[in-house]
Tab-separated table of C-alpha atoms in Angstrom:
chain	number	residue	atom	x	y	z
A	15	UNK	CA	-130.416	80.998	-153.716
A	16	UNK	CA	-127.512	83.485	-153.801
A	17	UNK	CA	-127.426	86.907	-155.435
A	18	UNK	CA	-126.689	90.459	-154.739
A	19	UNK	CA	-128.325	91.818	-157.956
A	20	UNK	CA	-131.377	93.617	-158.045
A	21	UNK	CA	-134.264	92.292	-160.714
A	22	UNK	CA	-134.154	94.376	-163.916
A	23	UNK	CA	-136.484	96.836	-164.625
A	24	UNK	CA	-140.182	95.875	-165.107
A	25	UNK	CA	-142.256	96.048	-168.185
A	26	UNK	CA	-145.102	98.568	-168.153
A	27	UNK	CA	-147.523	95.924	-166.791
A	28	UNK	CA	-145.390	94.787	-164.195
A	29	UNK	CA	-144.871	96.018	-160.430
A	30	UNK	CA	-141.951	94.296	-159.027
A	31	UNK	CA	-141.202	93.808	-155.368
A	32	UNK	CA	-137.894	94.749	-154.202
A	33	UNK	CA	-135.285	92.235	-154.460
A	34	UNK	CA	-134.047	90.525	-151.222
A	35	UNK	CA	-130.339	90.107	-150.646
A	36	UNK	CA	-130.945	86.363	-151.256
A	37	UNK	CA	-133.475	84.908	-153.587
A	38	UNK	CA	-136.054	82.455	-151.983
A	39	UNK	CA	-137.401	79.913	-154.131
A	40	UNK	CA	-140.919	80.211	-155.025
A	41	UNK	CA	-141.509	76.814	-153.684
A	42	UNK	CA	-140.587	78.085	-150.228
A	43	UNK	CA	-143.248	80.807	-150.078
A	44	UNK	CA	-146.455	80.037	-148.425
A	45	UNK	CA	-149.735	79.813	-150.524
A	46	UNK	CA	-150.797	83.177	-149.330
A	47	UNK	CA	-148.019	84.816	-151.120
A	48	UNK	CA	-149.590	83.977	-154.572
A	49	UNK	CA	-152.070	86.624	-155.488
A	50	UNK	CA	-154.631	86.215	-158.134
A	51	UNK	CA	-157.777	88.674	-158.607
A	52	UNK	CA	-159.859	85.454	-158.596
A	53	UNK	CA	-160.444	82.078	-157.391
A	54	UNK	CA	-128.980	51.077	-169.170
A	55	UNK	CA	-131.780	49.954	-171.941
A	56	UNK	CA	-131.336	47.266	-174.627
A	57	UNK	CA	-127.832	48.272	-176.195
A	58	UNK	CA	-128.796	46.748	-179.477
A	59	UNK	CA	-131.514	49.759	-179.906
A	60	UNK	CA	-128.647	52.092	-179.907
A	61	UNK	CA	-127.397	50.876	-183.188
A	62	UNK	CA	-130.874	52.152	-184.892
A	63	UNK	CA	-130.633	55.639	-183.483
A	64	UNK	CA	-129.394	58.536	-185.890
A	65	UNK	CA	-128.310	61.706	-184.295
A	66	UNK	CA	-130.777	64.586	-185.164
A	67	UNK	CA	-129.057	67.364	-183.709
A	68	UNK	CA	-125.376	67.154	-184.273
A	69	UNK	CA	-123.552	69.889	-184.927
A	70	UNK	CA	-126.128	72.541	-183.459
A	71	UNK	CA	-124.541	75.729	-182.387
A	72	UNK	CA	-124.713	77.372	-179.129
A	73	UNK	CA	-127.632	79.251	-178.954
A	74	UNK	CA	-127.594	83.200	-177.662
A	75	UNK	CA	-129.805	83.747	-174.951
A	76	UNK	CA	-133.100	85.802	-176.007
A	77	UNK	CA	-133.660	89.340	-174.477
A	78	UNK	CA	-136.801	88.726	-172.493
A	79	UNK	CA	-138.002	92.200	-173.308
A	80	UNK	CA	-138.224	91.366	-176.831
A	81	UNK	CA	-138.327	87.437	-177.292
A	82	UNK	CA	-140.740	85.976	-179.101
A	83	UNK	CA	-142.176	82.206	-178.179
A	84	UNK	CA	-140.603	79.478	-180.093
A	85	UNK	CA	-141.405	75.766	-180.118
A	86	UNK	CA	-139.081	73.176	-181.324
A	87	UNK	CA	-140.605	69.590	-180.891
A	88	UNK	CA	-138.385	66.725	-181.404
A	89	UNK	CA	-140.850	64.604	-183.340
A	90	UNK	CA	-140.720	60.731	-182.854
A	91	UNK	CA	-137.362	61.285	-180.930
A	92	UNK	CA	-136.001	59.439	-177.659
A	93	UNK	CA	-133.997	61.240	-174.962
A	94	UNK	CA	-130.264	60.432	-174.878
A	95	UNK	CA	-127.412	61.892	-172.489
A	96	UNK	CA	-123.694	61.648	-172.405
A	97	UNK	CA	-122.584	58.952	-169.790
A	98	UNK	CA	-125.226	60.633	-167.718
A	99	UNK	CA	-122.993	63.869	-167.395
A	100	UNK	CA	-123.664	66.671	-169.964
A	101	UNK	CA	-120.293	67.377	-171.705
A	102	UNK	CA	-118.314	64.855	-169.544
A	103	UNK	CA	-114.701	64.153	-170.377
A	104	UNK	CA	-114.733	65.592	-173.917
A	105	UNK	CA	-117.968	63.688	-174.919
A	106	UNK	CA	-120.675	65.184	-177.002
A	107	UNK	CA	-121.612	68.300	-175.247
A	108	UNK	CA	-125.257	68.647	-174.445
A	109	UNK	CA	-127.671	67.850	-171.719
A	110	UNK	CA	-130.422	66.427	-173.798
A	111	UNK	CA	-130.093	65.248	-177.071
A	112	UNK	CA	-132.997	64.295	-179.599
A	113	UNK	CA	-132.158	61.247	-181.606
A	114	UNK	CA	-134.106	59.200	-184.244
A	115	UNK	CA	-136.241	56.710	-182.413
A	116	UNK	CA	-136.602	52.909	-183.084
A	117	UNK	CA	-140.103	52.026	-183.757
A	118	UNK	CA	-142.200	51.694	-180.873
A	119	UNK	CA	-139.901	53.821	-178.689
A	120	UNK	CA	-141.690	56.797	-176.874
A	121	UNK	CA	-141.681	60.338	-178.391
A	122	UNK	CA	-139.009	62.724	-176.885
A	123	UNK	CA	-139.309	65.788	-175.230
A	124	UNK	CA	-140.269	69.121	-177.023
A	125	UNK	CA	-138.157	71.926	-176.524
A	126	UNK	CA	-139.118	75.517	-175.660
A	127	UNK	CA	-137.049	78.673	-176.076
A	128	UNK	CA	-138.323	82.018	-174.501
A	129	UNK	CA	-139.966	83.272	-171.354
A	130	UNK	CA	-141.373	81.323	-168.382
A	131	UNK	CA	-142.595	82.060	-164.971
A	132	UNK	CA	-143.039	79.946	-161.804
A	133	UNK	CA	-145.440	80.427	-158.850
A	134	UNK	CA	-146.094	78.617	-155.875
A	135	UNK	CA	-149.598	77.589	-156.550
A	136	UNK	CA	-150.927	76.651	-159.775
A	137	UNK	CA	-153.341	79.396	-160.861
A	138	UNK	CA	-156.933	78.714	-162.029
A	139	UNK	CA	-157.754	78.066	-165.826
A	140	UNK	CA	-159.205	81.537	-165.800
A	141	UNK	CA	-155.948	83.047	-164.696
A	142	UNK	CA	-153.925	80.812	-167.315
A	143	UNK	CA	-156.494	82.190	-169.908
A	144	UNK	CA	-155.796	85.661	-169.146
A	145	UNK	CA	-152.070	85.356	-169.108
A	146	UNK	CA	-151.996	84.064	-172.498
A	147	UNK	CA	-151.669	87.935	-173.343
A	148	UNK	CA	-148.416	88.050	-171.397
A	149	UNK	CA	-144.861	87.428	-172.762
A	150	UNK	CA	-144.639	84.349	-171.193
A	151	UNK	CA	-144.985	80.721	-172.936
A	152	UNK	CA	-144.090	78.239	-170.061
A	153	UNK	CA	-145.080	78.001	-166.811
A	154	UNK	CA	-143.374	76.013	-163.796
A	155	UNK	CA	-145.556	73.535	-161.769
A	156	UNK	CA	-144.935	72.264	-158.187
A	157	UNK	CA	-146.428	68.680	-158.985
A	158	UNK	CA	-144.768	66.906	-155.978
A	159	UNK	CA	-142.407	66.505	-153.033
A	160	UNK	CA	-142.425	66.560	-149.470
A	161	UNK	CA	-140.722	69.958	-149.387
A	162	UNK	CA	-143.191	72.060	-151.536
A	163	UNK	CA	-143.967	75.434	-150.119
A	164	UNK	CA	-147.947	75.250	-151.264
A	165	UNK	CA	-148.480	71.310	-151.129
A	166	UNK	CA	-152.511	71.522	-151.336
A	167	UNK	CA	-152.293	72.746	-154.903
A	168	UNK	CA	-156.024	73.151	-155.247
A	169	UNK	CA	-156.171	73.712	-159.001
A	170	UNK	CA	-153.438	71.309	-160.149
A	171	UNK	CA	-155.144	68.136	-161.617
A	172	UNK	CA	-154.872	65.795	-164.563
A	173	UNK	CA	-157.430	68.061	-166.336
A	174	UNK	CA	-155.829	71.288	-165.390
A	175	UNK	CA	-152.482	69.977	-166.990
A	176	UNK	CA	-154.502	69.077	-170.265
A	177	UNK	CA	-156.456	72.242	-170.498
A	178	UNK	CA	-153.556	74.624	-169.885
A	179	UNK	CA	-151.342	72.600	-172.458
A	180	UNK	CA	-154.372	72.948	-174.778
A	181	UNK	CA	-154.397	76.866	-174.499
A	182	UNK	CA	-150.900	76.693	-175.635
A	183	UNK	CA	-148.787	76.519	-172.492
A	184	UNK	CA	-145.524	74.510	-172.020
A	185	UNK	CA	-144.951	72.920	-168.744
A	186	UNK	CA	-141.828	72.741	-166.439
A	187	UNK	CA	-142.559	70.238	-163.611
A	188	UNK	CA	-140.703	70.961	-160.325
A	189	UNK	CA	-140.333	68.201	-157.677
A	190	UNK	CA	-139.165	69.792	-154.146
A	191	UNK	CA	-138.357	66.919	-152.095
A	192	UNK	CA	-135.790	66.222	-149.412
A	193	UNK	CA	-133.174	69.063	-149.086
A	194	UNK	CA	-129.431	69.341	-148.342
A	195	UNK	CA	-128.688	68.770	-144.452
A	196	UNK	CA	-127.324	72.432	-144.360
A	197	UNK	CA	-130.044	73.850	-146.236
A	198	UNK	CA	-130.344	77.626	-145.413
A	199	UNK	CA	-133.925	78.172	-145.353
A	200	UNK	CA	-135.498	77.428	-142.184
A	201	UNK	CA	-138.735	76.561	-143.743
A	202	UNK	CA	-136.709	73.489	-145.391
A	203	UNK	CA	-134.894	72.298	-142.394
A	204	UNK	CA	-137.662	69.788	-141.517
A	205	UNK	CA	-137.138	68.040	-144.847
A	206	UNK	CA	-133.022	67.621	-144.492
A	207	UNK	CA	-132.029	64.600	-145.997
A	208	UNK	CA	-131.174	61.671	-143.240
A	209	UNK	CA	-128.207	58.945	-143.377
A	210	UNK	CA	-129.233	57.021	-146.517
A	211	UNK	CA	-129.405	59.948	-149.391
A	212	UNK	CA	-128.915	57.197	-152.032
A	213	UNK	CA	-131.909	55.249	-151.183
A	214	UNK	CA	-133.741	58.394	-150.338
A	215	UNK	CA	-133.198	59.745	-153.889
A	216	UNK	CA	-134.265	56.466	-155.412
A	217	UNK	CA	-137.310	56.105	-153.427
A	218	UNK	CA	-138.273	59.903	-154.195
A	219	UNK	CA	-137.618	59.630	-157.863
A	220	UNK	CA	-140.247	56.810	-157.920
A	221	UNK	CA	-142.347	59.233	-156.212
A	222	UNK	CA	-141.940	61.951	-158.659
A	223	UNK	CA	-142.652	59.595	-161.619
A	224	UNK	CA	-145.785	58.335	-160.260
A	225	UNK	CA	-146.942	61.800	-159.441
A	226	UNK	CA	-146.063	63.152	-162.818
A	227	UNK	CA	-147.989	60.070	-164.488
A	228	UNK	CA	-151.064	60.838	-162.397
A	229	UNK	CA	-151.030	64.349	-163.787
A	230	UNK	CA	-150.839	63.059	-167.576
A	231	UNK	CA	-147.133	64.071	-167.880
A	232	UNK	CA	-146.032	61.435	-170.178
A	233	UNK	CA	-142.516	59.339	-170.044
A	234	UNK	CA	-139.819	61.512	-171.703
A	235	UNK	CA	-140.964	64.805	-169.680
A	236	UNK	CA	-138.226	66.543	-167.972
A	237	UNK	CA	-138.825	66.605	-164.097
A	238	UNK	CA	-136.866	69.105	-162.373
A	239	UNK	CA	-135.585	68.667	-158.813
A	240	UNK	CA	-135.742	71.607	-156.714
A	241	UNK	CA	-132.654	71.581	-154.226
A	242	UNK	CA	-132.556	74.944	-152.373
A	243	UNK	CA	-129.381	76.879	-151.462
A	244	UNK	CA	-127.638	75.335	-148.726
A	245	UNK	CA	-124.251	76.269	-146.810
A	246	UNK	CA	-121.296	76.868	-149.186
A	247	UNK	CA	-118.010	75.131	-148.393
A	248	UNK	CA	-119.643	72.519	-146.322
A	249	UNK	CA	-117.977	69.466	-147.849
A	250	UNK	CA	-119.914	66.767	-146.078
A	251	UNK	CA	-123.231	68.154	-146.585
A	252	UNK	CA	-122.353	68.737	-150.398
A	253	UNK	CA	-121.443	65.325	-150.424
A	254	UNK	CA	-124.811	63.949	-149.068
A	255	UNK	CA	-126.702	66.287	-151.381
A	256	UNK	CA	-124.779	64.954	-154.486
A	257	UNK	CA	-125.570	61.367	-153.537
A	258	UNK	CA	-129.181	62.307	-153.241
A	259	UNK	CA	-129.137	64.134	-156.602
A	260	UNK	CA	-127.193	61.404	-158.507
A	261	UNK	CA	-129.672	58.627	-157.198
A	262	UNK	CA	-132.700	60.941	-158.081
A	263	UNK	CA	-131.554	61.484	-161.523
A	264	UNK	CA	-130.591	57.810	-162.286
A	265	UNK	CA	-133.834	56.511	-161.340
A	266	UNK	CA	-135.983	59.075	-163.021
A	267	UNK	CA	-133.848	58.462	-166.203
A	268	UNK	CA	-134.316	54.751	-165.574
A	269	UNK	CA	-137.997	55.269	-165.529
A	270	UNK	CA	-138.191	56.882	-168.892
A	271	UNK	CA	-138.030	60.650	-167.824
A	272	UNK	CA	-135.660	63.495	-168.183
A	273	UNK	CA	-133.909	64.418	-164.846
A	274	UNK	CA	-133.549	68.196	-164.566
A	275	UNK	CA	-132.054	70.122	-161.872
A	276	UNK	CA	-132.865	73.285	-160.111
A	277	UNK	CA	-130.526	75.478	-157.516
A	278	UNK	CA	-128.674	78.422	-156.665
A	279	UNK	CA	-125.721	79.249	-158.718
A	280	UNK	CA	-123.409	79.615	-155.755
A	281	UNK	CA	-124.239	76.045	-153.999
A	282	UNK	CA	-126.149	73.367	-155.851
A	283	UNK	CA	-125.287	74.781	-159.317
A	284	UNK	CA	-121.590	75.089	-158.725
A	285	UNK	CA	-121.268	71.785	-157.078
A	286	UNK	CA	-122.919	69.881	-159.805
A	287	UNK	CA	-120.921	71.564	-162.496
A	288	UNK	CA	-117.820	70.667	-160.758
A	289	UNK	CA	-118.690	67.055	-160.694
A	290	UNK	CA	-119.587	67.375	-164.530
A	291	UNK	CA	-115.911	68.593	-164.905
A	292	UNK	CA	-114.470	65.566	-163.105
A	293	UNK	CA	-116.538	63.225	-165.263
A	294	UNK	CA	-119.140	62.105	-162.633
A	295	UNK	CA	-122.137	59.864	-163.978
A	296	UNK	CA	-125.943	59.990	-163.120
A	297	UNK	CA	-125.896	63.918	-163.117
A	298	UNK	CA	-128.998	65.658	-164.287
A	299	UNK	CA	-129.573	66.401	-167.898
A	300	UNK	CA	-130.850	69.856	-167.711
A	301	UNK	CA	-129.826	72.927	-165.594
A	302	UNK	CA	-132.035	75.325	-164.148
A	303	UNK	CA	-130.069	77.667	-162.377
A	304	UNK	CA	-130.862	80.648	-159.923
A	305	UNK	CA	-129.057	84.099	-160.109
A	306	UNK	CA	-131.199	87.010	-159.912
A	307	UNK	CA	-129.870	90.007	-162.228
A	308	UNK	CA	-129.787	90.191	-165.860
A	309	UNK	CA	-130.725	87.177	-168.060
A	310	UNK	CA	-127.665	85.440	-168.713
A	311	UNK	CA	-128.727	81.880	-170.248
A	312	UNK	CA	-125.556	81.085	-171.954
A	313	UNK	CA	-123.153	83.357	-170.175
A	314	UNK	CA	-123.421	82.266	-166.735
A	315	UNK	CA	-119.682	82.216	-165.439
A	316	UNK	CA	-120.133	79.197	-163.165
A	317	UNK	CA	-120.992	77.218	-166.106
A	318	UNK	CA	-118.732	76.076	-168.796
A	319	UNK	CA	-120.117	77.726	-172.082
A	320	UNK	CA	-120.505	74.439	-173.797
A	321	UNK	CA	-121.876	72.386	-170.793
A	322	UNK	CA	-125.661	71.816	-170.630
A	323	UNK	CA	-126.303	72.554	-174.439
A	324	UNK	CA	-128.316	72.261	-176.701
A	325	UNK	CA	-131.690	72.636	-175.142
A	326	UNK	CA	-130.771	72.099	-171.688
A	327	UNK	CA	-130.720	75.613	-169.688
A	328	UNK	CA	-133.015	77.704	-167.752
A	329	UNK	CA	-132.191	80.880	-165.932
A	330	UNK	CA	-134.060	82.208	-163.128
A	331	UNK	CA	-133.177	85.816	-163.270
A	332	UNK	CA	-135.832	87.454	-160.999
A	333	UNK	CA	-138.347	86.598	-158.138
A	334	UNK	CA	-140.743	87.876	-156.047
A	335	UNK	CA	-142.146	90.007	-158.699
A	336	UNK	CA	-145.785	91.029	-159.051
A	337	UNK	CA	-147.151	91.211	-162.727
A	338	UNK	CA	-150.521	91.700	-163.967
A	339	UNK	CA	-152.152	90.442	-167.320
A	340	UNK	CA	-155.765	90.493	-168.584
A	341	UNK	CA	-156.769	91.909	-165.160
A	342	UNK	CA	-155.103	88.941	-163.202
A	343	UNK	CA	-152.395	89.337	-160.782
A	344	UNK	CA	-149.708	86.989	-159.801
A	345	UNK	CA	-146.442	87.002	-157.713
A	346	UNK	CA	-144.061	85.003	-159.898
A	347	UNK	CA	-140.275	84.214	-160.504
A	348	UNK	CA	-139.117	85.341	-164.219
A	349	UNK	CA	-137.009	82.726	-166.081
A	350	UNK	CA	-135.547	82.792	-169.584
A	351	UNK	CA	-134.970	79.124	-171.158
A	352	UNK	CA	-133.899	76.938	-173.842
A	353	UNK	CA	-134.894	73.441	-172.352
A	354	UNK	CA	-137.247	70.522	-172.605
A	355	UNK	CA	-140.978	70.859	-171.618
A	356	UNK	CA	-143.200	68.242	-170.298
A	357	UNK	CA	-145.148	65.911	-172.904
A	358	UNK	CA	-148.957	65.695	-171.975
A	359	UNK	CA	-151.184	62.989	-172.430
A	360	UNK	CA	-154.407	63.627	-174.147
A	361	UNK	CA	-157.569	63.665	-171.856
A	362	UNK	CA	-160.866	62.267	-173.376
A	363	UNK	CA	-163.828	64.364	-172.784
A	364	UNK	CA	-161.926	67.609	-171.907
A	365	UNK	CA	-163.855	70.616	-171.840
A	366	UNK	CA	-162.588	73.478	-174.044
A	367	UNK	CA	-160.026	75.477	-171.993
A	368	UNK	CA	-160.988	78.511	-174.035
A	369	UNK	CA	-164.526	78.520	-172.347
A	370	UNK	CA	-163.037	78.963	-168.906
A	371	UNK	CA	-164.616	81.928	-167.206
């Protein structure tokens, strides 16, 4: 990620670490950096769909210092995109739209507006319970991909997902797969794309969907592809990366999930926005952009104000911040969002998450 801004002043319960000159992703940090005090489909169906969010005005990003949690669930809705490219060629602007569903169609994603955090390794249920006293209402989980910084994920399981969701948390599933050939992070270079980015993207999309399903993340859930910052101005590298992202997004969408995208504003985000303006198809439906500084969910200058709206933006505005709630401390990234969150399948026989120690 690329930023020169320092993180905003912490809340009284926070102890932020100094911001580096460039913002490393949580997915690229080793497990030891995370600290806790204790362990096209059938065209005929389209005619049955009725737009439910037409005319939605642009939302103003909440001030994270005072934003209250807000959930907007699109009941009995399916996911729809505009030519695979939000706001492409003057079409209906919006990364994800909820529309009336035909009988038997899966429910669409719910949306969450407020504060979110992500951390390299999924915390224990006890920590997640303690953090219900925090201002955060959603959590990013690194659920798959060969490039994850914390591949073991000792806590993350189907029961963990169901338990945390039952506590009231909303989930943002992050997939860290192959990376740009010119990725900046030395830790990510072993995962650089090869000579067949389209086939790699298609294959890894299938991996992502299978991994999501194994955790109980249902169809219509967003899956966020993490592409780390890469060398700006390298046209060949950018083209290879774009091919991978488009193939991944197309296959995720075909398999019934919502393709999201996370990257640095100055590389991946800028390049995807340029493709959106050009009318390129098969782009991600949700944009999660990283620029450390003040929250700027709908005022980020790299993005057109009407692109990836409504309910289709997340801004990571600070990283490597140490915070403690309920006596439990974590190293996190801070985000503000108005975007889809995962749909979680119920788990039979699940123990009450509120009884976690």
